[in-house]
mmCIF file of C-alpha atoms in Angstrom:
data_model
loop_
_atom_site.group_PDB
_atom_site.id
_atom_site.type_symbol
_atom_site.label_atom_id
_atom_site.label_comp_id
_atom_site.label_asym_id
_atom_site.label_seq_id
_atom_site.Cartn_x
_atom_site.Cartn_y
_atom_site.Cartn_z
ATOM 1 C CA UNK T 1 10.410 31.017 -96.764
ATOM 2 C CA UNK T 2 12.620 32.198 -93.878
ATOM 3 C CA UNK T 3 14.648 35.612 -94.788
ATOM 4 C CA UNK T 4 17.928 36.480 -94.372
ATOM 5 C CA UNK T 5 19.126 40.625 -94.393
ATOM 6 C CA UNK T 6 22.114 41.776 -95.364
ATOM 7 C CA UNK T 7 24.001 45.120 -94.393
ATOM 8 C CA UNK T 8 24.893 47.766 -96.067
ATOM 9 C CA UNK T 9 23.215 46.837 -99.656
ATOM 10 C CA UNK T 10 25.943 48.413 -101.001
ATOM 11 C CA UNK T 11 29.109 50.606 -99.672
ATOM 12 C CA UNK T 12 31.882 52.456 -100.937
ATOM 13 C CA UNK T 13 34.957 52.955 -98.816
ATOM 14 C CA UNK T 14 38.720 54.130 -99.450
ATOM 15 C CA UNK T 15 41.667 51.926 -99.797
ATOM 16 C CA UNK T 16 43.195 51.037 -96.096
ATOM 17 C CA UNK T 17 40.130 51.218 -94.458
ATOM 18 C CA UNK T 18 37.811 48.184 -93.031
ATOM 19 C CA UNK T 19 34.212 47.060 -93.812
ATOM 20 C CA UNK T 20 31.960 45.660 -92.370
ATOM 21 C CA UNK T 21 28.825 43.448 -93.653
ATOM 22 C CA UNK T 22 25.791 42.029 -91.762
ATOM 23 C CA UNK T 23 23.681 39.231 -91.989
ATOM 24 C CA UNK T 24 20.846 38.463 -90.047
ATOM 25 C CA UNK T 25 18.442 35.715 -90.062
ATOM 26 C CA UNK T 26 14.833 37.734 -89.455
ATOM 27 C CA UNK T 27 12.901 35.041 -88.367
ATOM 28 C CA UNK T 28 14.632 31.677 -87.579
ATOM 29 C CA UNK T 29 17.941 31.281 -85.312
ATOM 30 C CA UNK T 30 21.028 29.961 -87.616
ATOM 31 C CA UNK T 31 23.748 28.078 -85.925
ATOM 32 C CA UNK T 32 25.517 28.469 -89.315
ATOM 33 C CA UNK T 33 25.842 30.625 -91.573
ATOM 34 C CA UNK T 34 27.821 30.928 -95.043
ATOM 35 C CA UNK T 35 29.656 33.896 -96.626
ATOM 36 C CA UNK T 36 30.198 34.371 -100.505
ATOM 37 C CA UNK T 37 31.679 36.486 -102.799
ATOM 38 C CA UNK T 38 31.240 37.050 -106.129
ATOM 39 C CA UNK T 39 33.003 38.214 -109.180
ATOM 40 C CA UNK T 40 31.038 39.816 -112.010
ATOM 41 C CA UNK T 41 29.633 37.067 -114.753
ATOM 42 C CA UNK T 42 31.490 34.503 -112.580
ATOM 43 C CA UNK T 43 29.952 31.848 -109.719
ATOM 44 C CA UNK T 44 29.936 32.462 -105.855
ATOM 45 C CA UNK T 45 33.086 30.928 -104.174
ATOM 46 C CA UNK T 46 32.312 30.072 -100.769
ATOM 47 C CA UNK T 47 34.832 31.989 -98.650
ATOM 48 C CA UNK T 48 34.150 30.621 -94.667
ATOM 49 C CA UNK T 49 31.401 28.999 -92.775
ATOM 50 C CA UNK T 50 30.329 31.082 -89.330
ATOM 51 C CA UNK T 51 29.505 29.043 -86.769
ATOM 52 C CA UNK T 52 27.699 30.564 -83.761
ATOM 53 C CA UNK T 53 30.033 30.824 -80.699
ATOM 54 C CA UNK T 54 33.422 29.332 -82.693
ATOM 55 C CA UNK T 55 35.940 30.192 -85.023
ATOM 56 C CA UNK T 56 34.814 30.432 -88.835
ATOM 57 C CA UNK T 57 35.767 27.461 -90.870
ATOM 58 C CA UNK T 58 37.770 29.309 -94.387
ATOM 59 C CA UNK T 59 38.095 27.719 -97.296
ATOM 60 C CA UNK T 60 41.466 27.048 -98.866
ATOM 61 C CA UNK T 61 43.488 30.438 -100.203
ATOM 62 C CA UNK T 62 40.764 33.006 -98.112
ATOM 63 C CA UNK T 63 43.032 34.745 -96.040
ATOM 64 C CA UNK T 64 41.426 34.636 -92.379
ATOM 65 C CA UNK T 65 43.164 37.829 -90.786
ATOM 66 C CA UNK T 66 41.981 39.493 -94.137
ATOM 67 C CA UNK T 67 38.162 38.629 -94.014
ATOM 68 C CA UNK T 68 37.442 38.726 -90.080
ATOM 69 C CA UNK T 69 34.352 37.164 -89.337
ATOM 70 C CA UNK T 70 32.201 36.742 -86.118
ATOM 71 C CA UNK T 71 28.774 34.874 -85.354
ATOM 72 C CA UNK T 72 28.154 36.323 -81.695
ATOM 73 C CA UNK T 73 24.672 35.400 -81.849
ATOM 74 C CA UNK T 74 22.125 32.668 -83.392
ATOM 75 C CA UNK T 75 21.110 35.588 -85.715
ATOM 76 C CA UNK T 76 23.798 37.533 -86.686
ATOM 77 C CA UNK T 77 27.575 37.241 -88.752
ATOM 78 C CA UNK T 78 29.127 39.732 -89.451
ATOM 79 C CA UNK T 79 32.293 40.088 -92.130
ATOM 80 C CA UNK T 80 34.461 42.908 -91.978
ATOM 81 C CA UNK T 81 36.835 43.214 -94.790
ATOM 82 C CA UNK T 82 40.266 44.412 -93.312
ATOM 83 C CA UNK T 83 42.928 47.102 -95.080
ATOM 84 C CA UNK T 84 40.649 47.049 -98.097
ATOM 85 C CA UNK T 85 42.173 47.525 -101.509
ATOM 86 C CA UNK T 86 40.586 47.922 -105.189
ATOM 87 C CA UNK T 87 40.925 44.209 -105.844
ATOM 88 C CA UNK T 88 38.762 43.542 -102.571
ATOM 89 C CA UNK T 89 35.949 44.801 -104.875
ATOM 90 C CA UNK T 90 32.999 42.276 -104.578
ATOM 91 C CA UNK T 91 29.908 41.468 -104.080
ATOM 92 C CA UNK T 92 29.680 39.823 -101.114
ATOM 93 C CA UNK T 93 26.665 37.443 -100.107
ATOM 94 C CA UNK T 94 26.215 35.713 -97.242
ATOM 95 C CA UNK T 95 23.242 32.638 -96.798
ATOM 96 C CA UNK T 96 22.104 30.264 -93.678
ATOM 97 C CA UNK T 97 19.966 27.924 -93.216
ATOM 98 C CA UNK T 98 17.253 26.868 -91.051
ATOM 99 C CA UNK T 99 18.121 24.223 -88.737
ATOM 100 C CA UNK T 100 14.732 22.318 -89.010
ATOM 101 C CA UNK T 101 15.203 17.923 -89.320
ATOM 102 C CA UNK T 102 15.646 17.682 -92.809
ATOM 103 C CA UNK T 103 15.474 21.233 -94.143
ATOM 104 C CA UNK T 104 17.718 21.492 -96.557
ATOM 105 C CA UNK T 105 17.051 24.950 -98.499
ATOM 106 C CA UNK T 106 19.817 28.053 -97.328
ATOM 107 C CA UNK T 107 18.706 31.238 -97.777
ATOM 108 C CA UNK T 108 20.217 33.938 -99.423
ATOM 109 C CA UNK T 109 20.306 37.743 -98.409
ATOM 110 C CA UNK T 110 20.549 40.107 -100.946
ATOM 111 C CA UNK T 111 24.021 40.645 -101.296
ATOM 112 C CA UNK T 112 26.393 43.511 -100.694
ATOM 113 C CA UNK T 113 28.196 45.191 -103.484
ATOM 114 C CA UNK T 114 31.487 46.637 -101.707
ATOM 115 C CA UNK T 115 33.734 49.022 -104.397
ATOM 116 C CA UNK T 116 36.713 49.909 -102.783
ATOM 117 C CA UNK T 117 38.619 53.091 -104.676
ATOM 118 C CA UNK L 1 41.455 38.824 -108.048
ATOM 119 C CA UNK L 2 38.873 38.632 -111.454
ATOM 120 C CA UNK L 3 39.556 36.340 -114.283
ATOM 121 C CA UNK L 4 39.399 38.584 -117.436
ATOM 122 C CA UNK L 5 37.672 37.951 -120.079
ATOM 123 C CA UNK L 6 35.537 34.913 -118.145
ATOM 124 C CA UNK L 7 31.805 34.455 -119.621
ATOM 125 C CA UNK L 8 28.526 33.164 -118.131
ATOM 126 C CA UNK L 9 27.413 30.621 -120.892
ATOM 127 C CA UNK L 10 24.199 31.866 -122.648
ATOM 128 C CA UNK L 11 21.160 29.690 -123.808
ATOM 129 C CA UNK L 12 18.327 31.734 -125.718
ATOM 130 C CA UNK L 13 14.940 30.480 -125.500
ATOM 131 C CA UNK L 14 11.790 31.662 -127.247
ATOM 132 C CA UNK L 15 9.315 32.569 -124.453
ATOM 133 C CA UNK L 16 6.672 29.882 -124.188
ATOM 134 C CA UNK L 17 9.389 27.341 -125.548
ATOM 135 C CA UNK L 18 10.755 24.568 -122.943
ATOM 136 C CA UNK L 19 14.470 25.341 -121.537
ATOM 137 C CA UNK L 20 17.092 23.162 -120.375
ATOM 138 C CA UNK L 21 19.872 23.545 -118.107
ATOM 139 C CA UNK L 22 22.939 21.711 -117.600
ATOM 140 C CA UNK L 23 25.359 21.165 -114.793
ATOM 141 C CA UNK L 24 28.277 18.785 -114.229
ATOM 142 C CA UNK L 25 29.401 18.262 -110.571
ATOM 143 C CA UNK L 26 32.409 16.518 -109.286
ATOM 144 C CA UNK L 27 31.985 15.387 -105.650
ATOM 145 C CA UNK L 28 30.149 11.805 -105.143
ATOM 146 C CA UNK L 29 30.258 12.676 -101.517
ATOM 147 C CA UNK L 30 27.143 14.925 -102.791
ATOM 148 C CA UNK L 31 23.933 14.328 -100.603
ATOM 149 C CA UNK L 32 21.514 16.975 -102.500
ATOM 150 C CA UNK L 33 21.669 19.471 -105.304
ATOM 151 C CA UNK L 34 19.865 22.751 -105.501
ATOM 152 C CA UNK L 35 19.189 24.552 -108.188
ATOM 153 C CA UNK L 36 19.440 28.592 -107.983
ATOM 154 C CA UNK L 37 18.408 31.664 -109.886
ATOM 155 C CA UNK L 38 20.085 34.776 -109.089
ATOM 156 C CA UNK L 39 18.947 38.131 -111.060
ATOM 157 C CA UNK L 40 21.339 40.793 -111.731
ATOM 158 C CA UNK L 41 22.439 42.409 -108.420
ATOM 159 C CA UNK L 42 20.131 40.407 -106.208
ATOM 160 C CA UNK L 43 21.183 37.177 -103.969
ATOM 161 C CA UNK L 44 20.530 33.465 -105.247
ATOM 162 C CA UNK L 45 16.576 32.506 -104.919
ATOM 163 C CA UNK L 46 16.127 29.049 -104.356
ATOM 164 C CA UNK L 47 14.233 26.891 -107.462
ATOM 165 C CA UNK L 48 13.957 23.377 -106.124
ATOM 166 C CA UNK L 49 16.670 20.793 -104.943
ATOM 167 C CA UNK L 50 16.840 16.783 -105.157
ATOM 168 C CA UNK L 51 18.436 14.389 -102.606
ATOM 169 C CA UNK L 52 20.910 12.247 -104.331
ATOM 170 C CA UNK L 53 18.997 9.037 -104.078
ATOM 171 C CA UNK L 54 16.719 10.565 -105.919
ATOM 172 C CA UNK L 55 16.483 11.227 -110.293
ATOM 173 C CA UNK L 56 13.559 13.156 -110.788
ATOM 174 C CA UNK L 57 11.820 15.765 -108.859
ATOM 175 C CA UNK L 58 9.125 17.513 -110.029
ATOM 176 C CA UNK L 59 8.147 21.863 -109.081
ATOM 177 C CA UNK L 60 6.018 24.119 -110.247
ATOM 178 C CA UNK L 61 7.131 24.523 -114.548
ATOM 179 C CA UNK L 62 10.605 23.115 -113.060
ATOM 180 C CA UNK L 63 11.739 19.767 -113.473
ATOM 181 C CA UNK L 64 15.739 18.822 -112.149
ATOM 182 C CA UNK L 65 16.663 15.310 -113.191
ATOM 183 C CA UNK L 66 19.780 14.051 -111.689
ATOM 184 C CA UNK L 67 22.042 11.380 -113.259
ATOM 185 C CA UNK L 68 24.916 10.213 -110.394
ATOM 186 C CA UNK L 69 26.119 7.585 -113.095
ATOM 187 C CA UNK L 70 27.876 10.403 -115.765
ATOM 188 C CA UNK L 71 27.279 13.151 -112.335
ATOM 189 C CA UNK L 72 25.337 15.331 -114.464
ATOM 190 C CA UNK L 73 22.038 17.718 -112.730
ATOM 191 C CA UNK L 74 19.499 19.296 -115.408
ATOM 192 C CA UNK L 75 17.074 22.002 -114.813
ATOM 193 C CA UNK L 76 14.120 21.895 -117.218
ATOM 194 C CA UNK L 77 11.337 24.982 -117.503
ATOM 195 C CA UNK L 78 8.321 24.391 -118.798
ATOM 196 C CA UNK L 79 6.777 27.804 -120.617
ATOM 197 C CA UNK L 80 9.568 29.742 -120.428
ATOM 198 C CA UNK L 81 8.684 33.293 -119.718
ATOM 199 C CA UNK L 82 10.752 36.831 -119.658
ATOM 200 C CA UNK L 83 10.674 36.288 -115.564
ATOM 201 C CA UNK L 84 12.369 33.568 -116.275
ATOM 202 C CA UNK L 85 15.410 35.664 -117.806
ATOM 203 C CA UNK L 86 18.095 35.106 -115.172
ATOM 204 C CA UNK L 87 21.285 33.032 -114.179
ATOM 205 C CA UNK L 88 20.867 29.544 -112.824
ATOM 206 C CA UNK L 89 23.872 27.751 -110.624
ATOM 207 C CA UNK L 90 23.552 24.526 -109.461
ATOM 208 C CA UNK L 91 24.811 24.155 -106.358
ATOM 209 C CA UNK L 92 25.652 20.726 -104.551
ATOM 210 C CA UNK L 93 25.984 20.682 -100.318
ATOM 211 C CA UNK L 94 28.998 18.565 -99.147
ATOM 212 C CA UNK L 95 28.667 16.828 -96.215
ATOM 213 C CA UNK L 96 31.905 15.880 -94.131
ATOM 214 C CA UNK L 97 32.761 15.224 -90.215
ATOM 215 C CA UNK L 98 31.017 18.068 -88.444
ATOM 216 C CA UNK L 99 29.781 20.479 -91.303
ATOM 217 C CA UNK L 100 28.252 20.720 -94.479
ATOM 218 C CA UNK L 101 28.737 23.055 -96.860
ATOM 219 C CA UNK L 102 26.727 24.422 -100.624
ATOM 220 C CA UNK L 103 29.350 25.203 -103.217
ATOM 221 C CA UNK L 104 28.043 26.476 -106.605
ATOM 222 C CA UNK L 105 28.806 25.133 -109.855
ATOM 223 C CA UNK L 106 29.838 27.711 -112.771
ATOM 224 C CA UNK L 107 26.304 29.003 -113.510
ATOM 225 C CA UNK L 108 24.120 29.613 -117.091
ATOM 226 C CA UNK L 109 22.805 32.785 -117.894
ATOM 227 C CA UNK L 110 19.222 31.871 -120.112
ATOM 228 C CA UNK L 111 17.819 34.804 -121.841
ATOM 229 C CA UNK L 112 14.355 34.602 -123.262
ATOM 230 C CA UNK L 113 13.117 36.043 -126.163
ATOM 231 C CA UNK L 114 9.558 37.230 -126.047
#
């Protein structure tokens, strides 16, 4: 199946300072893209969809000037965390999928397991 | 910020024993379902997904059998093995005026016993 990378695995940063994730799509071009996040023992809430070339699409109570996310190219988002703080602490995934007629499996990257202190 | 004190439910299997997995989903504007398994600290790997005018489709050991009446998605394993150990979300994609979306369900974490 198609992969999807994520960057950094995992990072730790300092309380007022921003983060930034990456996701590519290795071998396929994604016009979307999908970012996550995930408490521990609990489900992934989708936070925004990335579309290539527009504004991100957030879902309801993700605060937009908070998570800052860009899709400059049919291969890369990226999601930079702004002013973190200790409840920012997450792991963050991020999926897309392959825009082939009726493909319908997203791919997942690996996740990134931000601990802000 | 985290919910304290929020679980994962557990099912147990014996290894070689058949396992079932339940989800409940809410949206009817639901065109597919995928099941996922996610492993601890890894993202979701995809199982195998059903359109919705579909019941039953069949994988390799994995059988998901949806019922849109009561909106209820199983995930069956045949021969569960300790690779098997894991948590499972189903997921459902949303389709709306320009977009489409996957949106996981709450997730069961099945531990088998060898």
């Amino acid at each position: 199946g198609a992969v999807v990378s994520q960057h950094p695995s995992w990072v730790i940063c300092k309380s007022g300072t921003s983060v930034k994730i990456e996701c590519r799509s290795l071998d396929f071009q994604a016009t979307t893209m999908f970012w996550y996040r995930q408490f521990p023992k609990q489900s992934l809430m989708l936070m925004a969809t990335s579309n290539e070339g527009s504004k991100a699409t957030y879902e309801q109570g993700v605060e937009k000037d908070k998570f800052l996310i860009n899709h400059a190219s049919l291969t890369l988002s990226t999601l930079t965390v702004t002013s973190a703080h200790p409840e920012d602490s997450s792991f963050y995934i991020c999926s897309a999928r392959e825009p082939i007629q009726g493909g319908t499996e997203a791919f997942f990257g690996q996740g990134t397991r931000l601990t802000v202190v | 910020g985290e919910s304290v004190g929020l679980h994962l439910p557990t099912l147990s299997v014996q290894e070689g024993d058949n396992s079932i997995i339940n989800c409940a989903y809410s949206n009817s504007a639901s065109d597919y379902f995928i099941w996922y398994k996610q492993e601890s600290g890894k993202g979701p790997q995809f199982i195998i997904d059903i359109r919705s005018n579909m019941d039953k489709r069949q994988g390799q050991r994995v059988t998901v059998l949806l019922n849109k009446t009561v909106k209820h998605l199983s995930l069956q394993i045949a021969a569960t093995q300790p690779g098997d150990s894991a948590v499972y979300f189903c997921a459902e994609n949303i389709r709306g005026r320009g977009y489409q979306k996957v949106t996981f369900g709450t997730g069961t974490k099945l531990q088998v016993i060898p």
